[in-house]
Amino acid sequence: MIPMSVDKQPQAQDALDEMAKQLLNTVKQSMGTVEVEQVAQAIQLAQETCAGVREHSKASLEPLRLISPLEHALAIATILAQMHIDAVGIAAGVIFEAVDADLLSPERVEATLGSPVARVVGSMLRLNILERKKQA
C-alpha cells in the first residue's frame, strides 16, 4: 500500500478541476459521447474517493514532494488520452491510484464503471504486485 495522509492544507481544487477539464477536452477530440461519459464518470468517482488525500513521492532521489493521488491519476489519464488509448483504458488510468491505495474497491469500480474497466484495473494491480515483489 502507498503511504497516505489526509491533507491538512487547502487542496488546489481549481488546479485539479482544470486538469479534469483538460482531460475531458482531450477525450472529446477523439471519442464519442458514450466514451466521454465513461471517462467523466471515472473522474467523478476518483474525485469523490480521493478528496483530501495526499501521497508521498515514490522517487527516492527526489526531494519529498506531496502529490495527491487524484493529481497523479489525472496526469496519467491525460497521457493515455493523448496516446488515443480507448475510454476503458483512460477510465482505468483515472481510478487506478485510488484502488491501489485501498481507497476504492474493485467491486465499486465494476458497479460504477463496468467489468471491462474493473478487469483492466485488476490486471494493473497484479502487475504492480509483481513489480513490488521484484523490488523487495
XYZ file of C-alpha atoms in Angstrom:
136
model
C 0.000 0.000 0.000
C 1.158 3.543 -0.733
C 1.792 5.819 2.281
C -1.000 8.380 2.513
C -2.149 11.123 4.819
C -5.128 13.413 4.987
C -4.349 16.816 3.527
C -4.299 19.433 6.275
C -3.838 22.343 3.826
C -6.476 23.517 1.400
C -6.130 21.392 -1.722
C -5.535 23.164 -5.018
C -9.013 22.217 -6.161
C -9.024 24.728 -9.005
C -5.898 23.141 -10.499
C -7.409 19.660 -10.193
C -10.658 20.840 -11.772
C -8.662 22.355 -14.641
C -6.744 19.080 -15.119
C -10.039 17.164 -15.256
C -11.466 19.663 -17.750
C -8.379 19.385 -19.970
C -8.577 15.588 -19.844
C -12.219 15.632 -20.924
C -11.436 18.090 -23.725
C -8.686 15.769 -24.978
C -11.051 12.779 -24.837
C -13.781 14.716 -26.694
C -11.417 15.269 -29.617
C -11.245 11.579 -30.477
C -14.215 9.837 -28.828
C -17.967 9.797 -28.903
C -20.463 10.804 -26.251
C -20.645 7.370 -24.590
C -16.858 7.162 -24.186
C -16.612 10.740 -22.907
C -19.308 9.965 -20.328
C -17.424 6.856 -19.180
C -14.262 8.908 -18.596
C -16.320 11.635 -16.872
C -17.803 9.001 -14.520
C -14.303 7.745 -13.711
C -13.151 11.285 -12.943
C -16.170 11.839 -10.679
C -15.508 8.572 -8.843
C -11.826 9.448 -8.382
C -12.714 12.939 -7.141
C -15.161 11.534 -4.580
C -12.730 8.865 -3.437
C -9.502 10.873 -3.303
C -10.813 14.125 -1.826
C -8.311 15.474 0.710
C -5.824 12.606 0.426
C -2.150 13.334 -0.268
C 0.546 10.881 -1.363
C 4.272 10.946 -0.728
C 6.629 10.934 -3.700
C 7.895 7.450 -4.545
C 11.157 8.534 -6.154
C 13.932 8.202 -3.584
C 16.229 10.725 -5.285
C 13.624 13.474 -5.487
C 13.089 15.815 -2.582
C 9.950 14.765 -0.735
C 7.015 16.216 -2.638
C 3.423 15.664 -1.773
C 1.158 14.910 -4.691
C -2.430 13.828 -4.484
C -3.474 10.509 -5.989
C -6.053 12.458 -8.000
C -3.416 14.763 -9.488
C -1.270 11.769 -10.420
C -4.243 9.881 -11.880
C -5.379 12.836 -13.990
C -1.862 13.336 -15.323
C -1.547 9.654 -16.277
C -5.010 9.594 -17.855
C -4.196 12.715 -19.881
C -1.116 10.993 -21.285
C -3.242 7.950 -22.142
C -5.809 10.182 -23.870
C -3.079 11.922 -25.862
C -1.921 8.469 -26.979
C -5.504 7.763 -28.167
C -5.995 4.883 -25.723
C -9.651 3.832 -25.553
C -12.109 5.029 -22.902
C -11.767 1.821 -20.869
C -8.002 2.329 -20.586
C -8.349 6.003 -19.721
C -11.041 5.311 -17.110
C -8.811 2.624 -15.585
C -5.924 5.103 -15.527
C -8.071 7.649 -13.721
C -9.153 5.351 -10.895
C -6.155 3.020 -10.563
C -4.387 5.129 -7.906
C -7.482 5.071 -5.693
C -7.800 1.287 -5.992
C -4.060 0.736 -5.462
C -4.204 2.854 -2.290
C -7.221 0.885 -0.986
C -9.407 3.987 -1.167
C -11.722 2.340 -3.698
C -12.778 -1.290 -4.014
C -12.622 -3.215 -7.295
C -16.278 -4.112 -6.698
C -17.286 -0.452 -6.669
C -15.268 0.110 -9.845
C -17.168 -2.709 -11.527
C -20.535 -1.466 -10.272
C -19.861 2.119 -11.354
C -17.727 1.813 -14.488
C -18.379 -1.743 -15.675
C -16.488 -5.013 -15.814
C -14.109 -4.045 -18.666
C -12.656 -1.196 -16.571
C -12.559 -3.407 -13.473
C -10.662 -6.114 -15.411
C -8.055 -3.611 -16.638
C -7.598 -2.245 -13.110
C -7.270 -5.804 -11.775
C -4.570 -6.544 -14.332
C -2.744 -3.344 -13.413
C -2.886 -4.320 -9.732
C -1.395 -7.734 -10.463
C 1.442 -6.145 -12.437
C 2.045 -3.697 -9.605
C 2.215 -6.515 -7.059
C 4.735 -8.383 -9.208
C 6.872 -5.254 -9.559
C 6.805 -4.608 -5.802
C 7.836 -8.213 -5.097
C 10.674 -7.879 -7.582
C 11.911 -4.705 -5.866
C 11.734 -6.233 -2.375
